Coordinates of C-alpha atoms in Angstrom, one line a residue:
M703 CA 0.0 0.0 0.0
E704 CA 2.9 2.3 0.8
N705 CA 4.4 1.7 -2.6
V706 CA 1.1 2.5 -4.4
L707 CA 0.7 5.8 -2.5
A708 CA 4.3 6.6 -3.1
E709 CA 3.8 6.2 -6.8
H710 CA 0.3 7.6 -7.3
G711 CA -0.5 9.8 -4.2
G712 CA 1.7 12.8 -4.1
R713 CA 2.0 15.2 -1.2
G714 CA -1.0 17.5 -1.3
G715 CA -3.2 14.8 -3.0
E716 CA -6.4 13.5 -1.5
A717 CA -7.2 10.1 -0.1
V718 CA -10.8 9.1 0.3
T719 CA -11.8 6.1 2.4
L720 CA -14.6 4.5 4.4
L721 CA -12.5 3.9 7.5
A722 CA -14.6 0.7 7.9
A723 CA -12.0 -2.1 7.9
A724 CA -8.5 -2.2 9.3
T725 CA -7.1 -1.9 5.8
D726 CA -9.2 1.2 5.2
R727 CA -7.7 2.8 8.3
L728 CA -4.2 1.7 7.4
F729 CA -4.7 3.3 4.0
A730 CA -5.8 6.5 5.7
S731 CA -2.9 6.5 8.1
I732 CA -0.3 6.0 5.3
A733 CA -1.9 8.7 3.2
K734 CA -1.7 11.1 6.1
Q735 CA 1.9 10.2 6.7
R736 CA 2.6 11.0 3.1
G737 CA 1.1 14.5 3.5
M738 CA -2.2 13.8 1.7
R739 CA -5.5 15.3 2.7
L740 CA -7.9 12.8 4.2
S741 CA -11.6 12.7 3.2
V742 CA -13.9 10.1 4.7
V743 CA -17.2 8.7 3.5
I744 CA -19.4 7.5 6.3
P745 CA -21.9 4.9 5.0
C746 CA -24.6 5.4 7.6
K747 CA -25.8 7.4 10.5
N748 CA -24.3 6.3 13.8
F749 CA -21.5 4.4 12.0
Q750 CA -19.4 4.6 15.1
N751 CA -21.8 2.2 16.8
F752 CA -20.8 -0.6 14.4
F753 CA -17.2 -1.2 15.4
A754 CA -16.4 -4.5 17.1
T755 CA -13.6 -3.4 19.5
P756 CA -12.7 -0.3 21.5
D757 CA -9.4 -0.2 19.6
D758 CA -11.1 -0.2 16.2
L759 CA -13.5 2.6 17.4
S760 CA -10.6 4.6 18.8
E761 CA -8.7 4.4 15.6
Y762 CA -11.8 5.3 13.6
L763 CA -12.5 8.3 15.8
Y764 CA -9.0 9.6 15.5
L765 CA -8.9 9.4 11.7
H766 CA -12.5 10.7 11.4
T767 CA -11.5 13.7 13.5
S768 CA -8.4 14.4 11.6
A769 CA -10.1 14.2 8.2
T770 CA -10.3 17.5 6.2
A771 CA -13.7 16.5 4.8
R772 CA -16.5 14.1 5.8
T773 CA -19.5 12.9 3.8
V774 CA -22.3 11.1 5.7
L775 CA -24.7 9.0 3.6
D776 CA -28.3 8.7 4.5
H777 CA -28.5 5.0 5.3
P778 CA -30.1 4.0 8.7
T779 CA -27.7 1.1 9.4
F780 CA -24.4 -0.3 8.2
N781 CA -25.2 -3.2 5.9
L782 CA -24.1 -4.4 2.4
E783 CA -26.2 -1.7 0.7
A784 CA -24.7 1.1 2.8
F785 CA -21.2 -0.3 2.1
E786 CA -21.7 -0.5 -1.6
S787 CA -23.3 2.9 -1.8
A788 CA -20.3 4.4 0.0
A789 CA -17.9 2.6 -2.2
R790 CA -19.7 3.8 -5.4
F791 CA -19.5 7.3 -4.0
I792 CA -15.8 6.9 -3.6
V793 CA -15.4 5.5 -7.1
D794 CA -17.3 8.4 -8.6
I795 CA -15.0 11.0 -7.1
C796 CA -11.6 9.2 -7.2
D797 CA -8.9 9.1 -9.9
L798 CA -7.4 5.9 -8.6
L799 CA -9.1 3.1 -6.7
V800 CA -7.0 1.0 -4.3
V801 CA -8.7 -2.3 -3.4
V802 CA -7.3 -4.6 -0.7
G803 CA -8.8 -8.0 -0.2
S804 CA -8.1 -11.7 0.0
G805 CA -11.5 -13.0 -1.0
N806 CA -11.6 -15.2 2.1
K807 CA -15.1 -14.1 3.0
A808 CA -17.5 -14.8 0.1
A809 CA -19.9 -11.9 0.8
C810 CA -17.1 -9.4 1.2
H811 CA -15.4 -10.7 -1.9
A812 CA -18.7 -10.4 -3.9
A813 CA -19.1 -6.8 -2.7
M814 CA -15.5 -6.0 -3.7
G815 CA -16.2 -7.6 -7.1
N816 CA -19.2 -5.4 -7.6
I817 CA -17.2 -2.3 -6.8
V818 CA -14.3 -3.3 -9.0
K819 CA -16.7 -3.8 -11.9
Y820 CA -18.4 -0.5 -11.1
A821 CA -14.9 1.2 -11.3
S822 CA -14.0 -0.7 -14.4
D823 CA -17.2 0.4 -16.1
R824 CA -16.2 4.0 -15.4
E825 CA -12.7 3.4 -16.7
K826 CA -11.1 4.3 -13.3
L827 CA -7.5 3.4 -12.7
L828 CA -7.5 0.4 -10.3
V829 CA -4.9 -1.2 -8.1
W830 CA -6.0 -4.4 -6.4
L831 CA -3.7 -5.6 -3.6
E832 CA -4.1 -9.2 -2.8
P833 CA -2.4 -10.0 0.6
D834 CA -3.0 -13.7 0.5
A835 CA -2.0 -14.3 -3.2
P836 CA 0.6 -17.0 -3.6
V837 CA 4.1 -16.0 -4.7
L838 CA 4.5 -17.4 -8.1
S839 CA 8.2 -16.8 -8.6
R840 CA 10.9 -14.7 -7.1
R841 CA 10.8 -12.3 -10.0
L842 CA 7.0 -12.0 -10.1
S843 CA 5.3 -11.6 -6.8
P844 CA 2.1 -9.7 -5.8
I845 CA 2.3 -6.3 -4.2
R846 CA 2.1 -6.6 -0.5

């Protein structure tokens, strides 16, 4: 992720994220360290109530507070529809979409697939980082 932001996300650029999963928050943290502006898309009202652990909530609140812009979508709860709506919003405003996922959870993988297709249909530049991809050779390995 650091390599992608180093190549595509210059100082003064903008990173837009949901802050939902740990990888979203890692992306936001790296972007901030690189001097990028942080904008967050909040998929539903009371999104802070949907975090599983106090540490996840604390990290979310820190990044949410440090964001330069926040957009709250009008969904009553955090579900697949709210997630996909927020992800489409991000695709619509981004120049480059960075997707991180292993496909280990079928529903999550299907949602990512929908977003990747949505981005592709809009001819967005896309980088898909696959943390669990096997290393095929020493000279050709996935970005980690």
